[in-house]
CSV table of C-alpha atoms (C1' of nucleotides) in Angstrom, one decimal:
chain,number,residue,atom,x,y,z
A,221,MET,CA,-33.7,-88.3,-19.4
A,222,ILE,CA,-32.0,-88.6,-16.1
A,223,SER,CA,-32.7,-87.3,-12.7
A,224,ILE,CA,-31.0,-84.4,-11.0
A,225,GLY,CA,-29.2,-87.0,-8.7
A,226,GLU,CA,-27.9,-88.9,-11.6
A,227,LEU,CA,-26.9,-85.7,-13.4
A,228,SER,CA,-25.1,-84.6,-10.1
A,229,LYS,CA,-23.2,-88.1,-10.0
A,230,ARG,CA,-22.0,-87.6,-13.6
A,231,THR,CA,-20.7,-84.0,-13.3
A,232,GLY,CA,-19.6,-83.8,-9.7
A,233,VAL,CA,-21.7,-80.9,-9.3
A,234,LYS,CA,-23.8,-81.0,-5.9
A,235,ILE,CA,-27.6,-81.0,-6.6
A,236,PRO,CA,-28.2,-77.8,-4.8
A,237,THR,CA,-25.7,-76.3,-6.9
A,238,ILE,CA,-27.4,-77.5,-10.3
A,239,ARG,CA,-30.6,-75.9,-8.8
A,240,TYR,CA,-28.7,-72.6,-8.1
A,241,TYR,CA,-27.1,-72.7,-11.7
A,242,GLU,CA,-30.7,-73.0,-13.2
A,243,GLN,CA,-31.9,-69.9,-10.9
A,244,MET,CA,-28.9,-68.1,-12.3
A,245,GLY,CA,-29.8,-68.6,-15.8
A,246,LEU,CA,-26.8,-70.7,-16.6
A,247,LEU,CA,-28.9,-74.0,-17.0
A,248,ASP,CA,-32.0,-73.9,-19.1
A,249,VAL,CA,-35.2,-74.7,-17.1
A,250,PRO,CA,-35.5,-78.7,-17.6
A,251,GLU,CA,-38.5,-80.7,-18.5
A,252,ARG,CA,-40.2,-82.3,-15.4
A,253,SER,CA,-41.6,-85.7,-14.8
A,254,GLU,CA,-45.3,-86.1,-14.1
A,255,GLY,CA,-44.4,-85.9,-10.3
A,256,ASN,CA,-42.7,-82.5,-11.0
A,257,GLN,CA,-39.1,-83.8,-10.7
A,258,ARG,CA,-36.5,-82.2,-13.1
A,259,ARG,CA,-35.4,-84.6,-16.0
A,260,TYR,CA,-32.4,-83.8,-17.9
A,261,SER,CA,-31.3,-84.7,-21.5
A,262,ARG,CA,-27.7,-85.3,-22.9
A,263,ASP,CA,-27.6,-81.6,-23.7
A,264,GLY,CA,-28.2,-80.7,-20.3
A,265,LEU,CA,-25.4,-82.9,-19.1
A,266,ARG,CA,-23.0,-81.4,-21.8
A,267,ARG,CA,-24.0,-77.8,-20.6
A,268,LEU,CA,-23.4,-78.6,-17.1
A,269,SER,CA,-20.0,-80.1,-17.7
A,270,PHE,CA,-19.0,-77.2,-19.5
A,271,ILE,CA,-20.1,-74.8,-16.6
A,272,ARG,CA,-18.3,-77.3,-14.1
A,273,HIS,CA,-15.1,-77.2,-16.1
A,274,SER,CA,-15.4,-73.2,-16.2
A,275,ARG,CA,-16.0,-73.0,-12.7
A,276,ASP,CA,-12.8,-75.5,-12.0
A,277,LEU,CA,-10.8,-72.8,-14.0
A,278,GLY,CA,-12.2,-70.0,-11.7
A,279,PHE,CA,-14.4,-68.2,-14.2
A,280,SER,CA,-17.2,-66.2,-12.5
A,281,ILE,CA,-20.9,-67.2,-13.4
A,282,GLU,CA,-21.3,-63.7,-15.3
A,283,ASP,CA,-18.1,-65.1,-17.4
A,284,ILE,CA,-19.6,-68.3,-18.0
A,285,LYS,CA,-22.8,-66.9,-19.0
A,286,GLU,CA,-21.0,-65.1,-21.9
A,287,LEU,CA,-18.8,-68.4,-22.7
A,288,LEU,CA,-21.7,-70.4,-23.2
A,289,GLU,CA,-23.6,-67.8,-25.3
A,290,LEU,CA,-20.5,-67.9,-27.4
A,291,SER,CA,-20.3,-71.8,-27.5
A,292,GLN,CA,-23.5,-71.7,-29.1
A,293,HIS,CA,-22.5,-69.5,-32.0
A,294,PRO,CA,-19.5,-71.4,-33.7
A,295,GLU,CA,-19.2,-69.0,-36.4
A,296,ARG,CA,-18.5,-65.9,-34.3
A,297,PRO,CA,-14.9,-64.7,-34.1
A,298,CYS,CA,-13.2,-66.1,-31.1
A,299,ARG,CA,-11.8,-63.0,-29.9
A,300,ASP,CA,-14.4,-62.5,-27.5
A,301,ALA,CA,-13.7,-65.8,-25.7
A,302,HIS,CA,-9.8,-64.8,-25.7
A,303,GLY,CA,-11.0,-61.4,-24.2
A,304,ILE,CA,-12.7,-63.1,-21.4
A,305,ALA,CA,-9.7,-65.6,-20.8
A,306,SER,CA,-7.3,-63.0,-20.8
A,307,ARG,CA,-8.9,-60.8,-18.4
A,308,HIS,CA,-9.6,-63.8,-16.0
A,309,LEU,CA,-5.9,-64.6,-16.5
A,310,SER,CA,-4.7,-61.2,-15.4
A,311,ASP,CA,-7.1,-61.2,-12.6
A,312,ILE,CA,-5.3,-64.4,-11.5
A,313,ARG,CA,-1.9,-62.9,-12.0
A,314,GLU,CA,-2.6,-60.1,-9.7
A,315,ARG,CA,-4.1,-62.5,-7.1
A,316,ILE,CA,-0.9,-64.3,-7.2
A,317,ALA,CA,1.3,-61.4,-6.9
A,318,LYS,CA,-0.6,-60.0,-3.9
A,319,LEU,CA,-0.6,-63.5,-2.2
A,320,LYS,CA,3.2,-63.6,-2.6
A,321,ARG,CA,3.5,-60.2,-1.1
A,322,LEU,CA,1.6,-61.3,1.9
A,323,GLN,CA,3.5,-64.7,2.1
A,324,SER,CA,6.8,-63.0,2.3
A,325,GLU,CA,5.7,-60.5,4.8
A,326,LEU,CA,4.4,-63.3,6.9
A,327,GLN,CA,7.5,-65.5,6.7
A,328,ARG,CA,9.5,-62.4,7.7
A,329,ILE,CA,7.5,-61.6,10.7
A,330,SER,CA,7.1,-65.4,11.8
A,331,ASN,CA,11.0,-65.6,12.2
A,332,CYS,CA,10.6,-64.6,15.8
A,333,GLU,CA,12.5,-66.3,18.6
A,334,ALA,CA,10.8,-64.6,21.5
A,335,ASP,CA,9.1,-66.4,24.3
A,336,SER,CA,6.2,-64.1,25.3
A,337,VAL,CA,3.7,-62.0,23.5
A,338,ALA,CA,5.4,-59.1,25.0
A,339,GLU,CA,8.2,-59.2,22.3
A,340,CYS,CA,6.6,-61.2,19.8
A,341,ALA,CA,7.5,-59.9,16.3
A,342,VAL,CA,4.1,-61.0,15.0
A,343,ILE,CA,2.1,-58.9,17.6
A,344,GLU,CA,4.5,-56.1,17.5
A,345,THR,CA,4.3,-55.8,13.5
A,346,LEU,CA,0.3,-55.9,13.5
A,347,ALA,CA,0.3,-53.3,16.4
A,348,ASP,CA,3.0,-50.9,14.8
A,349,HIS,CA,2.7,-50.3,11.3
A,350,ALA,CA,6.4,-48.7,11.4
A,351,LEU,CA,7.9,-52.2,11.8
A,352,CYS,CA,6.8,-53.3,8.4
A,353,GLU,CA,9.1,-53.4,5.6
A,354,THR,CA,6.6,-53.3,2.5
A,355,GLU,CA,3.4,-51.6,1.8
A,356,HIS,CA,0.5,-54.0,1.3
B,48,MET,CA,-11.7,-38.1,21.6
B,49,ILE,CA,-12.3,-38.3,17.9
B,50,SER,CA,-15.3,-38.8,15.8
B,51,ILE,CA,-15.7,-41.7,13.6
B,52,GLY,CA,-15.1,-39.8,10.6
B,53,GLU,CA,-11.6,-38.7,11.9
B,54,LEU,CA,-10.8,-42.4,12.9
B,55,SER,CA,-11.8,-43.3,9.4
B,56,LYS,CA,-9.3,-40.9,7.9
B,57,ARG,CA,-6.4,-41.6,10.3
B,58,THR,CA,-6.7,-45.3,9.9
B,59,GLY,CA,-8.0,-45.6,6.2
B,60,VAL,CA,-11.0,-47.9,7.4
B,61,LYS,CA,-14.2,-46.8,6.0
B,62,ILE,CA,-16.7,-45.5,8.3
B,63,PRO,CA,-19.4,-48.5,7.5
B,64,THR,CA,-16.5,-50.9,8.0
B,65,ILE,CA,-15.6,-49.4,11.5
B,66,ARG,CA,-19.3,-49.9,12.6
B,67,TYR,CA,-19.2,-53.4,11.2
B,68,TYR,CA,-16.1,-54.2,13.2
B,69,GLU,CA,-17.8,-53.1,16.3
B,70,GLN,CA,-20.7,-55.2,15.5
B,71,MET,CA,-18.5,-58.3,15.1
B,72,GLY,CA,-16.9,-57.6,18.5
B,73,LEU,CA,-13.5,-56.6,17.2
B,74,LEU,CA,-13.9,-53.1,18.5
B,75,ASP,CA,-15.1,-52.2,21.8
B,76,VAL,CA,-18.5,-50.4,22.1
B,77,PRO,CA,-17.3,-46.8,22.2
B,78,GLU,CA,-18.4,-43.8,24.3
B,79,ARG,CA,-21.0,-41.7,22.8
B,80,SER,CA,-21.5,-37.8,22.5
B,81,GLU,CA,-24.5,-36.3,23.8
B,82,GLY,CA,-26.2,-36.5,20.6
B,83,ASN,CA,-25.3,-40.3,20.3
B,84,GLN,CA,-22.3,-40.1,18.0
B,85,ARG,CA,-19.5,-42.4,18.7
B,86,ARG,CA,-16.3,-41.0,20.2
B,87,TYR,CA,-13.1,-42.7,20.2
B,88,SER,CA,-10.1,-42.7,22.4
B,89,ARG,CA,-6.4,-43.0,21.5
B,90,ASP,CA,-6.9,-46.7,22.5
B,91,GLY,CA,-9.5,-47.3,20.0
B,92,LEU,CA,-7.3,-45.8,17.2
B,93,ARG,CA,-4.5,-48.3,18.2
B,94,ARG,CA,-7.1,-51.0,18.4
B,95,LEU,CA,-8.3,-50.2,14.6
B,96,SER,CA,-4.9,-49.9,13.3
B,97,PHE,CA,-3.9,-53.4,14.7
B,98,ILE,CA,-7.1,-54.7,13.0
B,99,ARG,CA,-6.5,-52.7,9.7
B,100,HIS,CA,-2.8,-54.2,9.5
B,101,SER,CA,-4.0,-57.6,10.1
B,102,ARG,CA,-6.8,-57.4,7.7
B,103,ASP,CA,-4.0,-56.2,5.3
B,104,LEU,CA,-2.1,-59.3,5.9
B,105,GLY,CA,-5.3,-61.4,5.1
B,106,PHE,CA,-6.1,-62.4,8.5
B,107,SER,CA,-9.8,-63.3,8.9
B,108,ILE,CA,-12.0,-61.7,11.5
B,109,GLU,CA,-11.8,-64.8,14.0
B,110,ASP,CA,-8.0,-64.7,13.6
B,111,ILE,CA,-7.8,-61.1,14.6
B,112,LYS,CA,-10.1,-61.6,17.5
B,113,GLU,CA,-7.5,-64.0,18.8
B,114,LEU,CA,-4.6,-62.0,18.0
B,115,LEU,CA,-6.1,-59.1,19.7
B,116,GLU,CA,-7.0,-61.0,22.7
B,117,LEU,CA,-3.2,-62.3,22.9
B,118,SER,CA,-2.0,-58.8,22.3
B,119,GLN,CA,-3.7,-57.8,25.6
B,120,HIS,CA,-1.7,-60.4,27.6
B,121,PRO,CA,2.1,-59.9,27.0
B,122,GLU,CA,3.0,-62.5,29.6
B,123,ARG,CA,1.6,-65.2,27.5
B,124,PRO,CA,3.7,-67.4,25.4
B,125,CYS,CA,3.7,-66.3,21.8
B,126,ARG,CA,3.3,-69.9,20.5
B,127,ASP,CA,-0.3,-69.1,19.9
B,128,ALA,CA,0.3,-66.0,17.8
B,129,HIS,CA,2.8,-68.2,15.8
B,130,GLY,CA,0.2,-70.9,15.4
B,131,ILE,CA,-2.3,-68.4,14.0
B,132,ALA,CA,0.3,-67.1,11.5
B,133,SER,CA,1.6,-70.3,10.3
B,134,ARG,CA,-1.9,-71.5,9.7
B,135,HIS,CA,-2.6,-68.4,7.7
B,136,LEU,CA,0.6,-68.9,5.8
B,137,SER,CA,0.0,-72.5,4.8
B,138,ASP,CA,-3.6,-71.4,3.6
B,139,ILE,CA,-1.7,-68.6,1.5
B,140,ARG,CA,0.7,-70.9,0.0
B,141,GLU,CA,-2.2,-73.5,-0.9
B,142,ARG,CA,-4.1,-70.6,-2.5
B,143,ILE,CA,-0.9,-69.5,-4.6
B,144,ALA,CA,-0.4,-73.2,-5.5
B,145,LYS,CA,-3.8,-73.4,-6.9
B,146,LEU,CA,-4.0,-70.1,-8.7
B,147,LYS,CA,-0.6,-71.1,-10.3
B,148,ARG,CA,-2.2,-74.3,-11.7
B,149,LEU,CA,-5.1,-72.3,-13.1
B,150,GLN,CA,-2.8,-69.7,-14.5
B,151,SER,CA,-0.8,-72.4,-16.5
B,152,GLU,CA,-3.9,-74.1,-17.6
B,153,LEU,CA,-5.3,-70.8,-18.8
B,154,GLN,CA,-2.2,-69.7,-20.4
B,155,ARG,CA,-2.0,-73.0,-22.5
B,156,ILE,CA,-5.5,-72.8,-23.9
B,157,SER,CA,-5.1,-69.3,-24.7
B,158,ASN,CA,-2.6,-70.2,-27.4
B,159,CYS,CA,-5.0,-70.5,-29.9
B,160,GLU,CA,-4.9,-69.1,-33.3
B,161,ALA,CA,-8.4,-70.0,-34.6
B,162,ASP,CA,-10.6,-67.3,-36.0
B,163,SER,CA,-13.9,-68.6,-35.1
B,164,VAL,CA,-15.5,-70.1,-32.0
B,165,ALA,CA,-15.9,-73.3,-33.7
B,166,GLU,CA,-12.2,-74.2,-33.4
B,167,CYS,CA,-11.4,-72.0,-30.5
B,168,ALA,CA,-9.3,-73.8,-27.8
B,169,VAL,CA,-10.8,-71.9,-25.0
B,170,ILE,CA,-14.3,-73.0,-25.9
B,171,GLU,CA,-13.2,-76.5,-27.0
B,172,THR,CA,-11.5,-76.9,-23.5
B,173,LEU,CA,-14.3,-76.0,-21.7
B,174,ALA,CA,-16.6,-78.1,-23.6
B,175,ASP,CA,-14.6,-81.3,-23.4
B,176,HIS,CA,-12.7,-82.3,-20.1
B,177,ALA,CA,-10.7,-84.7,-22.3
B,178,LEU,CA,-8.7,-81.8,-23.8
B,179,CYS,CA,-7.3,-80.8,-20.6
B,180,GLU,CA,-3.8,-81.7,-19.7
B,181,THR,CA,-4.0,-81.6,-15.8
B,182,GLU,CA,-6.5,-82.3,-13.3
B,183,HIS,CA,-7.9,-79.2,-11.3
C,221,DT,C1',-50.3,-104.4,-4.7
C,222,DC,C1',-48.5,-102.6,-0.5
C,223,DT,C1',-44.6,-100.6,1.8
C,224,DA,C1',-40.4,-99.0,3.0
C,225,DA,C1',-36.2,-96.6,1.5
C,226,DT,C1',-34.4,-93.4,-1.2
C,227,DC,C1',-35.0,-89.4,-3.7
C,228,DC,C1',-36.7,-85.0,-5.1
C,229,DC,C1',-39.6,-80.7,-4.2
C,230,DT,C1',-39.5,-75.3,-2.6
C,231,DC,C1',-38.6,-72.0,0.5
C,232,DT,C1',-35.5,-69.9,3.7
C,233,DA,C1',-31.6,-68.8,5.9
C,234,DG,C1',-26.5,-69.0,6.5
C,235,DT,C1',-21.3,-68.3,5.1
C,236,DA,C1',-17.1,-63.7,4.9
C,237,DG,C1',-16.4,-59.0,4.8
C,238,DC,C1',-17.9,-55.6,3.6
C,239,DT,C1',-20.9,-51.8,0.8
C,240,DA,C1',-24.8,-49.0,-0.4
C,241,DT,C1',-29.4,-47.0,0.6
C,242,DA,C1',-32.9,-44.6,2.8
C,243,DG,C1',-34.7,-41.6,6.3
C,244,DC,C1',-33.5,-39.3,10.0
C,245,DT,C1',-30.7,-36.2,13.7
C,246,DA,C1',-26.2,-33.8,15.5
C,247,DT,C1',-22.6,-31.0,14.9
C,248,DA,C1',-19.9,-27.0,13.2
C,249,DA,C1',-18.6,-23.1,10.5
C,250,DG,C1',-19.8,-18.6,9.2
D,158,DC,C1',-29.2,-18.8,13.2
D,159,DT,C1',-28.8,-21.0,9.3
D,160,DT,C1',-26.9,-24.3,6.5
D,161,DA,C1',-23.4,-27.8,5.1
D,162,DT,C1',-21.3,-31.6,6.6
D,163,DA,C1',-21.2,-35.7,9.5
D,164,DG,C1',-23.3,-39.1,11.8
D,165,DC,C1',-27.2,-42.3,13.4
D,166,DT,C1',-30.1,-47.2,12.8
D,167,DA,C1',-31.9,-50.4,10.0
D,168,DT,C1',-32.2,-53.2,6.1
D,169,DA,C1',-30.8,-55.2,1.7
D,170,DG,C1',-27.2,-56.3,-1.5
D,171,DC,C1',-22.8,-58.6,-3.2
D,172,DT,C1',-20.4,-64.0,-4.8
D,173,DA,C1',-21.0,-68.7,-5.2
D,174,DC,C1',-22.9,-71.6,-3.1
D,175,DT,C1',-24.5,-74.9,1.2
D,176,DA,C1',-27.6,-76.6,4.9
D,177,DG,C1',-32.1,-77.4,6.8
D,178,DA,C1',-37.2,-77.8,7.4
D,179,DG,C1',-41.2,-80.1,5.9
D,180,DG,C1',-43.2,-81.9,2.6
D,181,DG,C1',-44.2,-85.3,-2.1
D,182,DA,C1',-42.4,-88.8,-5.7
D,183,DT,C1',-40.2,-93.1,-7.3
D,184,DT,C1',-38.6,-97.5,-7.1
D,185,DA,C1',-37.2,-102.1,-5.3
D,186,DG,C1',-38.6,-105.8,-3.0
D,187,DA,C1',-42.0,-108.7,-0.2
DNA sequence: TCTAATCCCTCTAGTAGCTATAGCTATAAG
DNA sequence: CTTATAGCTATAGCTACTAGAGGGATTAGA
C-alpha cells in the first residue's frame, strides 16, 4: 500500500489531479490509513496508469470511463473500444484541419511590410472581413 | 442605433456572448434606451466585427484587447501587431504538431483485428505503456 | 520519547470562453 | 390595448484541472 505522494511520483499525475479523478469516479475510493490518509494498492496504480495514458492520448474523462469499464470485461467484443477510439480520431483530424486553415490564413496576413498600424495587413484583415481569402 | 438582437444578427455573435465581451472589457459600455436596453452605434458594430473575426482566427480575449488597442492608434509601428500574430501562429503550429503525434499513435493502435477486449490493441496500449512506440 | 520536517487532509475558488436558466421588464406589431 | 417577441440581471454550468488556506498525520533523527 502506497501513499498518494508515492502514487503521484510513480505515475506522473499530480496529487490534486488524483483526488479529482477519484471525485469524477475514475478511480475507486481508496482505503485509508488510521489517520485518514489515502492508501493505494497495485491495482490502483494500474488503473491510474491506464487513465494517465488515455489522457495523454487526448481521451476525455467520459471516454476514459467507458474504456475502463470495457477493460474490466475482457470477454466483450472490442468493437466498442474501437468505436470510442475512432470517434476520438476523427475529432482530432477535424481539429488539425481547422488549425491548418487558421495557420495558412495567419501566415498570409503576416506577410506585411508596413511600418505603421495604419497600413498593417494584420489589423486591416481583422477590421475588414472582405480582405479575407477563406471562410473560417 | 440598433438593438443587441440586431447586432447579434449582423455579426453572427450570440447575444449572451456580446454581453460577455462587454463584461470582459472588449466592447465599450453602450448607450441605453429609456427602458435600459443596449443601443449600439455603427462603431459598436465595427468593433464587434473586429472581435468576431479575431476570435475566428483563434486569438484569445487578451490578445484581442491588445489588437483593438493597437487598431485605435494608426500611427504606432505595426511590429506589436505582428508580435501578437506570430506568437499565436507558433502556438497553433505546436498544437498541430501535438495533434499529429496523437493522430498517428491512435491510428497505429486502431489497427487491431481482435474480436474481444482481451486482446484488443487499444485497451492493451492504454493499460501498458511499454506497448507504446512514441513518447507523448 | 520528543520534535521538526514533510506529507496529507478538506474545502473553496480560479482558469477560458462561453452557454443556459430563472424571473423579470421593455418594445413593437396588430 | 393587448400580446408576442425581445431584452434585462444574476447565477450556475461546462472541461480538466490547479492553487491556496488552514488544519492534522507520519516519519526520521536527536
